[in-house]
Amino acid sequence: MSLTCMKSCFFLPFLLLFSLSFKAHPCRGSDTIFPGQSLSGNQTIRSDDGGTFELGFFTPGNSRNYYIGIWYGRLPTKTVVWVANRDQPLSDPSSSTLQLSHDGRLVLLNQSKTEIWSTDVNSTTPDSTIAVLLDDGNLVVRGGTNSSSVVYWQSFDHPTDT
Ligand SMILES: *[C@@H]1O[C@H](CO)[C@@H](O)[C@H](O)[C@H]1NC(C)=O
Ligand SMILES: *[C@@H]1O[C@H](CO)[C@@H](O)[C@H](O)[C@H]1NC(C)=O
Ligand SMILES: *[C@@H]1O[C@H](CO)[C@@H](O)[C@H](O)[C@H]1NC(C)=O
Ligand SMILES: *[C@@H]1O[C@H](CO)[C@@H](O)[C@H](O)[C@H]1NC(C)=O
């Protein structure tokens, strides 16, 4: 039995359980970063369809450079589809954070709390602005949980060629 097959045979039941439990107990926040929350280390958010897309820190190959990216959450090998801080890698994801700033931008801070990357548009509703990873892999920063809230920034407008 190939390693890939063993992996998928092993993981498939868990994936099914995972998506079922998602349907049964829709857990708010798993696809969203809310004001006051942050991602660090191996924490991720996953699209609400059971995790087709996942966002978090990753390191390509054996490098010690860390990036915030979006990858296919259900593939055994990490296939990155979007990268935020392409030109400014981080060295320590556990003390770096992706969070919403007080002016309603999504910002990536390094160990010294210096902004390494951010969405460039100020929101007019900073206190309710959230970041959501949508089922199509688009990361949006928008004015609230309502899906018709105004979108201030979206990763689809900032493609990267991975
Ligand atoms: C995530 O990181 C924590 C702390 O470094 C570690 O204890 C945990 O095992 C990690 N989880 C996974 C799934 O890698
Ligand atoms: C954080 O980023 C700033 C600006 O790029 C840099 O001067 C500083 O050394 C970085 N801190 C760490 C701990 O890497
Ligand atoms: C966002 O607003 C703050 C406060 O008004 C301002 O200092 C900052 O320069 C603005 N940032 C951008 C990218 O427009
Ligand atoms: C979302 O916003 C739309 C348009 O403003 C409104 O009609 C709808 O009721 C809102 N939905 C929720 C769940 O608040």
GROMACS .gro file of C-alpha atoms and ligand atoms in nm:
model
  218
    1MET     CA    1   0.000   0.000   0.000
    2SER     CA    2   0.142   0.336  -0.096
    3LEU     CA    3   0.201   0.603   0.162
    4THR     CA    4  -0.047   0.834  -0.008
    5CYS     CA    5  -0.315   0.568   0.004
    6MET     CA    6  -0.244   0.484   0.365
    7LYS     CA    7  -0.271   0.850   0.447
    8SER     CA    8  -0.600   0.902   0.270
    9CYS     CA    9  -0.748   0.578   0.408
   10PHE     CA   10  -0.645   0.688   0.752
   11PHE     CA   11  -0.756   1.047   0.726
   12LEU     CA   12  -1.077   1.009   0.527
   13PRO     CA   13  -1.291   0.893   0.822
   14PHE     CA   14  -1.161   1.182   1.029
   15LEU     CA   15  -1.232   1.427   0.749
   16LEU     CA   16  -1.586   1.293   0.722
   17LEU     CA   17  -1.635   1.314   1.097
   18PHE     CA   18  -1.488   1.659   1.093
   19SER     CA   19  -1.720   1.788   0.822
   20LEU     CA   20  -2.020   1.615   0.981
   21SER     CA   21  -1.950   1.770   1.318
   22PHE     CA   22  -1.915   2.102   1.141
   23LYS     CA   23  -2.261   2.061   0.994
   24ALA     CA   24  -2.411   1.949   1.324
   25HIS     CA   25  -2.249   2.217   1.537
   26PRO     CA   26  -2.165   2.509   1.316
   27CYS     CA   27  -1.878   2.652   1.509
   28ARG     CA   28  -1.861   3.025   1.450
   29GLY     CA   29  -1.514   3.156   1.409
   30SER     CA   30  -1.342   2.860   1.249
   31ASP     CA   31  -1.333   3.039   0.914
   32THR     CA   32  -1.307   3.387   1.065
   33ILE     CA   33  -1.065   3.609   1.252
   34PHE     CA   34  -1.262   3.846   1.474
   35PRO     CA   35  -1.136   4.169   1.630
   36GLY     CA   36  -0.922   4.079   1.931
   37GLN     CA   37  -0.836   3.733   1.794
   38SER     CA   38  -0.511   3.636   1.627
   39LEU     CA   39  -0.343   3.346   1.451
   40SER     CA   40   0.002   3.228   1.561
   41GLY     CA   41   0.219   2.920   1.519
   42ASN     CA   42   0.020   2.631   1.375
   43GLN     CA   43  -0.324   2.789   1.426
   44THR     CA   44  -0.531   2.813   1.110
   45ILE     CA   45  -0.872   2.916   0.986
   46ARG     CA   46  -1.055   2.690   0.738
   47SER     CA   47  -1.328   2.760   0.488
   48ASP     CA   48  -1.673   2.675   0.622
   49ASP     CA   49  -1.733   2.394   0.369
   50GLY     CA   50  -1.528   2.157   0.586
   51GLY     CA   51  -1.190   2.304   0.508
   52THR     CA   52  -1.135   2.299   0.133
   53PHE     CA   53  -0.911   2.598   0.193
   54GLU     CA   54  -0.698   2.668   0.497
   55LEU     CA   55  -0.502   2.978   0.599
   56GLY     CA   56  -0.208   3.000   0.836
   57PHE     CA   57   0.170   3.007   0.860
   58PHE     CA   58   0.366   2.772   0.637
   59THR     CA   59   0.727   2.717   0.544
   60PRO     CA   60   0.819   2.601   0.193
   61GLY     CA   61   1.030   2.284   0.186
   62ASN     CA   62   1.314   2.283   0.434
   63SER     CA   63   1.341   2.660   0.451
   64ARG     CA   64   1.328   2.848   0.780
   65ASN     CA   65   1.124   3.123   0.622
   66TYR     CA   66   0.762   3.141   0.727
   67TYR     CA   67   0.479   3.296   0.533
   68ILE     CA   68   0.107   3.350   0.577
   69GLY     CA   69  -0.065   3.163   0.297
   70ILE     CA   70  -0.377   2.986   0.179
   71TRP     CA   71  -0.353   2.620   0.076
   72TYR     CA   72  -0.585   2.332  -0.011
   73GLY     CA   73  -0.684   2.198   0.331
   74ARG     CA   74  -0.770   1.847   0.213
   75LEU     CA   75  -0.468   1.759   0.003
   76PRO     CA   76  -0.198   1.549   0.176
   77THR     CA   77   0.076   1.762   0.023
   78LYS     CA   78   0.058   2.131   0.098
   79THR     CA   79  -0.035   2.317  -0.221
   80VAL     CA   80  -0.021   2.689  -0.157
   81VAL     CA   81  -0.250   2.906  -0.367
   82TRP     CA   82  -0.185   3.249  -0.218
   83VAL     CA   83   0.092   3.414  -0.013
   84ALA     CA   84   0.064   3.736   0.187
   85ASN     CA   85   0.417   3.838   0.290
   86ARG     CA   86   0.604   3.702  -0.011
   87ASP     CA   87   0.886   3.957   0.011
   88GLN     CA   88   0.917   3.959   0.389
   89PRO     CA   89   0.936   3.611   0.540
   90LEU     CA   90   0.918   3.558   0.914
   91SER     CA   91   1.153   3.346   1.120
   92ASP     CA   92   0.933   3.254   1.417
   93PRO     CA   93   0.562   3.188   1.356
   94SER     CA   94   0.492   3.114   1.722
   95SER     CA   95   0.564   3.475   1.821
   96SER     CA   96   0.427   3.632   1.504
   97THR     CA   97   0.058   3.715   1.475
   98LEU     CA   98  -0.203   3.773   1.208
   99GLN     CA   99  -0.474   3.994   1.355
  100LEU     CA  100  -0.705   4.287   1.296
  101SER     CA  101  -0.561   4.626   1.374
  102HIS     CA  102  -0.752   4.897   1.556
  103ASP     CA  103  -0.814   5.076   1.226
  104GLY     CA  104  -0.976   4.764   1.081
  105ARG     CA  105  -0.692   4.629   0.865
  106LEU     CA  106  -0.565   4.271   0.873
  107VAL     CA  107  -0.200   4.295   0.981
  108LEU     CA  108   0.089   4.053   1.015
  109LEU     CA  109   0.324   4.136   1.304
  110ASN     CA  110   0.667   3.984   1.357
  111GLN     CA  111   0.834   3.900   1.690
  112SER     CA  112   0.905   4.268   1.758
  113LYS     CA  113   0.541   4.358   1.684
  114THR     CA  114   0.651   4.534   1.366
  115GLU     CA  115   0.400   4.531   1.080
  116ILE     CA  116   0.543   4.306   0.808
  117TRP     CA  117   0.236   4.305   0.586
  118SER     CA  118  -0.117   4.444   0.598
  119THR     CA  119  -0.428   4.489   0.391
  120ASP     CA  120  -0.400   4.842   0.262
  121VAL     CA  121  -0.753   4.968   0.300
  122ASN     CA  122  -0.884   5.130   0.615
  123SER     CA  123  -1.234   5.021   0.705
  124THR     CA  124  -1.494   5.267   0.816
  125THR     CA  125  -1.626   5.015   1.069
  126PRO     CA  126  -1.305   4.914   1.252
  127ASP     CA  127  -1.480   4.764   1.554
  128SER     CA  128  -1.683   4.513   1.356
  129THR     CA  129  -1.442   4.442   1.070
  130ILE     CA  130  -1.359   4.072   1.034
  131ALA     CA  131  -1.143   3.853   0.808
  132VAL     CA  132  -1.315   3.548   0.654
  133LEU     CA  133  -1.178   3.266   0.440
  134LEU     CA  134  -1.457   3.193   0.191
  135ASP     CA  135  -1.537   2.853   0.037
  136ASP     CA  136  -1.382   2.961  -0.296
  137GLY     CA  137  -1.047   3.035  -0.128
  138ASN     CA  138  -1.092   3.412  -0.126
  139LEU     CA  139  -0.980   3.584   0.195
  140VAL     CA  140  -1.197   3.888   0.253
  141VAL     CA  141  -1.181   4.170   0.506
  142ARG     CA  142  -1.534   4.297   0.544
  143GLY     CA  143  -1.753   4.513   0.763
  144GLY     CA  144  -1.926   4.239   0.961
  145THR     CA  145  -2.044   3.880   0.980
  146ASN     CA  146  -2.328   3.942   0.737
  147SER     CA  147  -2.211   3.810   0.400
  148SER     CA  148  -2.351   4.120   0.232
  149SER     CA  149  -2.133   4.349   0.447
  150VAL     CA  150  -1.908   4.584   0.252
  151VAL     CA  151  -1.578   4.421   0.146
  152TYR     CA  152  -1.274   4.643   0.210
  153TRP     CA  153  -1.008   4.408   0.077
  154GLN     CA  154  -0.993   4.061  -0.082
  155SER     CA  155  -0.704   3.832  -0.167
  156PHE     CA  156  -0.853   3.769  -0.515
  157ASP     CA  157  -0.755   4.130  -0.598
  158HIS     CA  158  -0.396   4.051  -0.499
  159PRO     CA  159  -0.305   3.727  -0.674
  160THR     CA  160   0.033   3.565  -0.632
  161ASP     CA  161   0.187   3.327  -0.880
  162THR     CA  162   0.258   3.014  -0.680
  163LIG     C1  163   0.075   2.309   1.748
  163LIG     O1  164   0.172   2.373   1.826
  163LIG     C2  165   0.167   2.336   1.962
  163LIG     C3  166   0.263   2.425   2.037
  163LIG     O2  167   0.384   2.442   1.968
  163LIG     C4  168   0.198   2.189   1.975
  163LIG     O3  169   0.193   2.149   2.110
  163LIG     C5  170   0.096   2.110   1.895
  163LIG     O4  171   0.129   1.973   1.896
  163LIG     C6  172   0.092   2.158   1.753
  163LIG     N1  173  -0.019   2.093   1.685
  163LIG     C7  174  -0.007   2.041   1.565
  163LIG     C8  175  -0.130   1.982   1.508
  163LIG     O5  176   0.098   2.042   1.502
  164LIG     C1  177   1.068   4.276   1.260
  164LIG     O1  178   1.064   4.350   1.139
  164LIG     C2  179   1.143   4.467   1.141
  164LIG     C3  180   1.121   4.540   1.010
  164LIG     O2  181   1.141   4.453   0.901
  164LIG     C4  182   1.289   4.430   1.163
  164LIG     O3  183   1.367   4.549   1.172
  164LIG     C5  184   1.301   4.351   1.293
  164LIG     O4  185   1.434   4.307   1.309
  164LIG     C6  186   1.207   4.231   1.288
  164LIG     N1  187   1.213   4.160   1.414
  164LIG     C7  188   1.248   4.033   1.423
  164LIG     C8  189   1.258   3.978   1.561
  164LIG     O5  190   1.275   3.966   1.325
  165LIG     C1  191  -0.566   5.428   0.827
  165LIG     O1  192  -0.618   5.522   0.917
  165LIG     C2  193  -0.524   5.563   1.012
  165LIG     C3  194  -0.594   5.653   1.110
  165LIG     O2  195  -0.684   5.739   1.046
  165LIG     C4  196  -0.408   5.633   0.942
  165LIG     O3  197  -0.311   5.672   1.037
  165LIG     C5  198  -0.345   5.534   0.845
  165LIG     O4  199  -0.242   5.599   0.772
  165LIG     C6  200  -0.450   5.482   0.748
  165LIG     N1  201  -0.389   5.377   0.668
  165LIG     C7  202  -0.412   5.365   0.538
  165LIG     C8  203  -0.340   5.253   0.470
  165LIG     O5  204  -0.486   5.439   0.475
  166LIG     C1  205  -2.763   4.105   0.586
  166LIG     O1  206  -2.774   4.231   0.521
  166LIG     C2  207  -2.884   4.237   0.429
  166LIG     C3  208  -2.875   4.370   0.354
  166LIG     O2  209  -2.840   4.474   0.439
  166LIG     C4  210  -3.014   4.220   0.506
  166LIG     O3  211  -3.124   4.222   0.418
  166LIG     C5  212  -3.011   4.085   0.578
  166LIG     O4  213  -3.126   4.072   0.659
  166LIG     C6  214  -2.887   4.075   0.666
  166LIG     N1  215  -2.880   3.938   0.720
  166LIG     C7  216  -2.854   3.916   0.847
  166LIG     C8  217  -2.848   3.772   0.887
  166LIG     O5  218  -2.839   4.006   0.930
   0.00000   0.00000   0.00000
